[in-house]
Amino acid sequence: QVRFVESGGGLVQPGGSLRLSCRVSGTFFSIYPVGWYRQAPGKEREFVATVSARSTTTNYADSVKGRFTISRDNARMTVYLQMNSLKPEDTAVYLCYIDNPARNWGQGTQVTVSS
């Protein structure tokens, strides 16, 4: 059974930064792509970023390019999302996932950007 431990969410002012972490267990973490989605109240779940198994490829939603950075540490079985220059429209529940190969989801961590 795949398990997730997400952390790093919280309340931050516009222009601030947060770093999300997601530790994944119960699967061979190092051989599968992982990433992040987000879901704001009343909106569809939205792709944020993904990183390949060996970190050779990353992809980002246009809305976060240049502000967010995804990375992974296979030894720690953890994927990170560094979020800089946060905007109120980044407010959402952020969910990590792993494709092993079926998609498995974490429980989500709340990010609120507000003054």
Short mmCIF file of C-alpha atoms in Angstrom, two decimals:
data_model
loop_
_atom_site.label_atom_id
_atom_site.label_comp_id
_atom_site.label_asym_id
_atom_site.label_seq_id
_atom_site.Cartn_x
_atom_site.Cartn_y
_atom_site.Cartn_z
CA GLN A 1 0.00 0.00 0.00
CA VAL A 2 1.36 3.37 -1.03
CA ARG A 3 1.50 5.92 1.79
CA PHE A 4 2.14 9.64 1.75
CA VAL A 5 3.26 12.11 4.39
CA GLU A 6 2.88 15.68 3.16
CA SER A 7 4.04 18.75 5.02
CA GLY A 8 5.03 22.38 4.58
CA GLY A 9 1.72 24.03 3.87
CA GLY A 10 0.43 27.06 5.75
CA LEU A 11 -0.49 30.71 5.60
CA VAL A 12 1.88 33.09 3.82
CA GLN A 13 1.67 36.68 2.62
CA PRO A 14 1.74 37.51 -1.10
CA GLY A 15 5.31 37.47 -2.37
CA GLY A 16 6.35 34.95 0.25
CA SER A 17 7.70 31.42 -0.07
CA LEU A 18 6.86 27.93 1.09
CA ARG A 19 8.46 24.54 0.60
CA LEU A 20 6.22 21.50 0.42
CA SER A 21 7.49 18.00 1.12
CA CYS A 22 5.92 14.65 0.36
CA ARG A 23 7.46 11.43 1.60
CA VAL A 24 6.22 8.33 -0.19
CA SER A 25 6.50 4.77 1.11
CA GLY A 26 5.20 1.37 0.12
CA THR A 27 6.50 1.47 -3.43
CA PHE A 28 9.76 1.67 -5.38
CA PHE A 29 9.87 5.44 -5.22
CA SER A 30 13.06 5.88 -7.23
CA ILE A 31 11.77 4.37 -10.47
CA TYR A 32 8.52 6.32 -10.93
CA PRO A 33 7.65 9.89 -11.86
CA VAL A 34 6.12 12.01 -9.10
CA GLY A 35 4.54 15.41 -8.97
CA TRP A 36 2.03 17.87 -7.59
CA TYR A 37 -1.48 18.99 -8.38
CA ARG A 38 -3.60 21.56 -6.60
CA GLN A 39 -7.29 22.13 -6.07
CA ALA A 40 -8.92 25.37 -5.05
CA PRO A 41 -12.46 25.49 -3.61
CA GLY A 42 -15.05 25.08 -6.35
CA LYS A 43 -12.42 24.43 -9.03
CA GLU A 44 -11.08 21.45 -10.94
CA ARG A 45 -7.89 19.72 -9.82
CA GLU A 46 -5.04 21.44 -11.66
CA PHE A 47 -1.61 20.11 -12.67
CA VAL A 48 1.29 21.99 -11.07
CA ALA A 49 4.56 20.15 -11.72
CA THR A 50 6.13 16.77 -12.30
CA VAL A 51 9.65 15.30 -12.21
CA SER A 52 10.91 12.12 -13.85
CA ALA A 53 12.36 9.18 -11.91
CA ARG A 54 16.00 10.35 -12.18
CA SER A 55 15.21 14.07 -12.20
CA THR A 56 16.25 14.40 -15.85
CA THR A 57 12.94 15.97 -16.86
CA THR A 58 10.63 18.45 -15.16
CA ASN A 59 7.41 20.01 -16.37
CA TYR A 60 5.42 22.90 -14.98
CA ALA A 61 2.06 24.51 -15.47
CA ASP A 62 2.39 27.86 -17.21
CA SER A 63 0.90 29.55 -14.18
CA VAL A 64 3.83 28.54 -11.94
CA LYS A 65 6.80 28.56 -14.34
CA GLY A 66 9.63 30.66 -13.03
CA ARG A 67 8.20 30.71 -9.50
CA PHE A 68 7.95 27.04 -8.46
CA THR A 69 10.67 24.38 -8.52
CA ILE A 70 10.06 20.66 -8.17
CA SER A 71 12.80 18.31 -7.00
CA ARG A 72 13.17 14.86 -5.52
CA ASP A 73 15.50 12.97 -3.23
CA ASN A 74 15.27 9.28 -4.05
CA ALA A 75 17.32 8.25 -1.01
CA ARG A 76 14.74 9.97 1.22
CA MET A 77 11.80 8.90 -0.99
CA THR A 78 10.64 12.48 -0.95
CA VAL A 79 9.45 15.00 -3.53
CA TYR A 80 9.62 18.72 -2.87
CA LEU A 81 7.91 21.80 -4.25
CA GLN A 82 9.68 25.10 -3.63
CA MET A 83 7.17 27.90 -4.13
CA ASN A 84 8.40 31.48 -4.42
CA SER A 85 6.67 34.78 -5.24
CA LEU A 86 3.38 33.33 -4.08
CA LYS A 87 0.14 34.94 -5.20
CA PRO A 88 -3.37 34.79 -3.74
CA GLU A 89 -4.43 32.69 -6.73
CA ASP A 90 -1.97 30.00 -5.59
CA THR A 91 -4.25 29.30 -2.63
CA ALA A 92 -5.33 25.66 -2.81
CA VAL A 93 -4.89 22.20 -1.37
CA TYR A 94 -1.69 20.80 -2.86
CA LEU A 95 -1.61 17.06 -3.49
CA CYS A 96 1.43 14.99 -4.39
CA TYR A 97 1.16 11.88 -6.50
CA ILE A 98 3.21 8.98 -7.79
CA ASP A 99 2.58 7.01 -10.97
CA ASN A 100 3.57 3.43 -10.08
CA PRO A 101 2.21 3.08 -12.79
CA ALA A 102 -1.32 3.76 -11.62
CA ARG A 103 -1.72 7.19 -10.07
CA ASN A 104 -1.74 7.27 -6.29
CA TRP A 105 -2.57 10.48 -4.41
CA GLY A 106 -1.50 11.99 -1.14
CA GLN A 107 -4.01 13.49 1.27
CA GLY A 108 -3.08 17.10 0.46
CA THR A 109 -1.70 20.07 2.36
CA GLN A 110 -3.37 23.48 2.50
CA VAL A 111 -1.57 26.54 1.15
CA THR A 112 -3.18 29.92 1.79
CA VAL A 113 -1.72 33.12 0.34
CA SER A 114 -3.29 36.15 1.94
CA SER A 115 -2.37 39.43 3.56
#
